[in-house]
PDB file of N, CA and C in Angstrom:
ATOM      1  N   ALA C  71     184.160 105.356 141.459  1.00  0.00           N
ATOM      2  CA  ALA C  71     184.643 104.895 142.773  1.00  0.00           C
ATOM      3  C   ALA C  71     185.375 103.553 142.612  1.00  0.00           C
ATOM      4  N   TRP C  72     184.753 102.647 141.869  1.00  0.00           N
ATOM      5  CA  TRP C  72     185.363 101.327 141.683  1.00  0.00           C
ATOM      6  C   TRP C  72     186.684 101.434 140.936  1.00  0.00           C
ATOM      7  N   ASP C  73     186.693 102.298 139.915  1.00  0.00           N
ATOM      8  CA  ASP C  73     187.915 102.452 139.119  1.00  0.00           C
ATOM      9  C   ASP C  73     189.077 102.900 139.985  1.00  0.00           C
ATOM     10  N   GLU C  74     188.828 103.857 140.847  1.00  0.00           N
ATOM     11  CA  GLU C  74     189.888 104.374 141.717  1.00  0.00           C
ATOM     12  C   GLU C  74     190.379 103.300 142.677  1.00  0.00           C
ATOM     13  N   ALA C  75     189.464 102.474 143.160  1.00  0.00           N
ATOM     14  CA  ALA C  75     189.834 101.434 144.127  1.00  0.00           C
ATOM     15  C   ALA C  75     190.547 100.273 143.437  1.00  0.00           C
ATOM     16  N   LEU C  76     190.136  99.983 142.213  1.00  0.00           N
ATOM     17  CA  LEU C  76     190.729  98.849 141.494  1.00  0.00           C
ATOM     18  C   LEU C  76     191.905  99.269 140.629  1.00  0.00           C
ATOM     19  N   GLU C  77     192.140 100.571 140.539  1.00  0.00           N
ATOM     20  CA  GLU C  77     193.243 101.054 139.694  1.00  0.00           C
ATOM     21  C   GLU C  77     194.581 100.429 140.068  1.00  0.00           C
ATOM     22  N   PRO C  78     194.984 100.462 141.344  1.00  0.00           N
ATOM     23  CA  PRO C  78     196.271  99.877 141.745  1.00  0.00           C
ATOM     24  C   PRO C  78     196.319  98.371 141.523  1.00  0.00           C
ATOM     25  N   PHE C  79     195.165  97.721 141.566  1.00  0.00           N
ATOM     26  CA  PHE C  79     195.130  96.268 141.402  1.00  0.00           C
ATOM     27  C   PHE C  79     195.183  95.875 139.929  1.00  0.00           C
ATOM     28  N   ARG C  80     194.802  96.805 139.056  1.00  0.00           N
ATOM     29  CA  ARG C  80     194.807  96.521 137.619  1.00  0.00           C
ATOM     30  C   ARG C  80     196.203  96.134 137.164  1.00  0.00           C
ATOM     31  N   TYR C  81     197.206  96.775 137.745  1.00  0.00           N
ATOM     32  CA  TYR C  81     198.587  96.498 137.347  1.00  0.00           C
ATOM     33  C   TYR C  81     199.081  95.186 137.958  1.00  0.00           C
ATOM     34  N   ALA C  82     198.483  94.786 139.054  1.00  0.00           N
ATOM     35  CA  ALA C  82     198.919  93.577 139.753  1.00  0.00           C
ATOM     36  C   ALA C  82     198.648  92.341 138.892  1.00  0.00           C
ATOM     37  N   GLY C  83     197.421  92.192 138.394  1.00  0.00           N
ATOM     38  CA  GLY C  83     197.104  91.024 137.569  1.00  0.00           C
ATOM     39  C   GLY C  83     195.803  90.361 137.996  1.00  0.00           C
ATOM     40  N   ASP C  84     195.690  89.072 137.717  1.00  0.00           N
ATOM     41  CA  ASP C  84     194.453  88.352 138.027  1.00  0.00           C
ATOM     42  C   ASP C  84     194.322  88.083 139.522  1.00  0.00           C
ATOM     43  N   GLY C  85     195.428  87.812 140.177  1.00  0.00           N
ATOM     44  CA  GLY C  85     195.386  87.497 141.607  1.00  0.00           C
ATOM     45  C   GLY C  85     195.054  88.710 142.453  1.00  0.00           C
ATOM     46  N   ALA C  86     195.125  89.896 141.867  1.00  0.00           N
ATOM     47  CA  ALA C  86     194.866  91.119 142.621  1.00  0.00           C
ATOM     48  C   ALA C  86     193.413  91.224 143.089  1.00  0.00           C
ATOM     49  N   PRO C  87     192.438  91.112 142.171  1.00  0.00           N
ATOM     50  CA  PRO C  87     191.033  91.246 142.560  1.00  0.00           C
ATOM     51  C   PRO C  87     190.628  90.279 143.662  1.00  0.00           C
ATOM     52  N   VAL C  88     191.230  89.105 143.663  1.00  0.00           N
ATOM     53  CA  VAL C  88     190.889  88.103 144.674  1.00  0.00           C
ATOM     54  C   VAL C  88     191.308  88.600 146.055  1.00  0.00           C
ATOM     55  N   ARG C  89     192.519  89.132 146.145  1.00  0.00           N
ATOM     56  CA  ARG C  89     193.010  89.625 147.430  1.00  0.00           C
ATOM     57  C   ARG C  89     192.198  90.829 147.880  1.00  0.00           C
ATOM     58  N   TRP C  90     191.781  91.635 146.896  1.00  0.00           N
ATOM     59  CA  TRP C  90     191.007  92.838 147.207  1.00  0.00           C
ATOM     60  C   TRP C  90     189.677  92.447 147.850  1.00  0.00           C
ATOM     61  N   LEU C  91     189.044  91.424 147.283  1.00  0.00           N
ATOM     62  CA  LEU C  91     187.762  90.968 147.814  1.00  0.00           C
ATOM     63  C   LEU C  91     187.927  90.471 149.243  1.00  0.00           C
ATOM     64  N   HIS C  92     188.983  89.738 149.496  1.00  0.00           N
ATOM     65  CA  HIS C  92     189.229  89.213 150.841  1.00  0.00           C
ATOM     66  C   HIS C  92     189.479  90.350 151.822  1.00  0.00           C
ATOM     67  N   HIS C  93     190.132  91.400 151.343  1.00  0.00           N
ATOM     68  CA  HIS C  93     190.446  92.535 152.212  1.00  0.00           C
ATOM     69  C   HIS C  93     189.167  93.253 152.604  1.00  0.00           C
ATOM     70  N   VAL C  94     188.242  93.371 151.647  1.00  0.00           N
ATOM     71  CA  VAL C  94     186.973  94.052 151.910  1.00  0.00           C
ATOM     72  C   VAL C  94     186.130  93.228 152.867  1.00  0.00           C
ATOM     73  N   VAL C  95     186.108  91.913 152.628  1.00  0.00           N
ATOM     74  CA  VAL C  95     185.289  91.036 153.463  1.00  0.00           C
ATOM     75  C   VAL C  95     186.062  90.739 154.743  1.00  0.00           C
TER      76      VAL C  95
END
């Protein structure tokens, strides 16, 4: 589940996971 959700962000870079967390919260 996590892989599928983070897959598009993997290509984005380091700043991607941060934005993802903010979107979830």
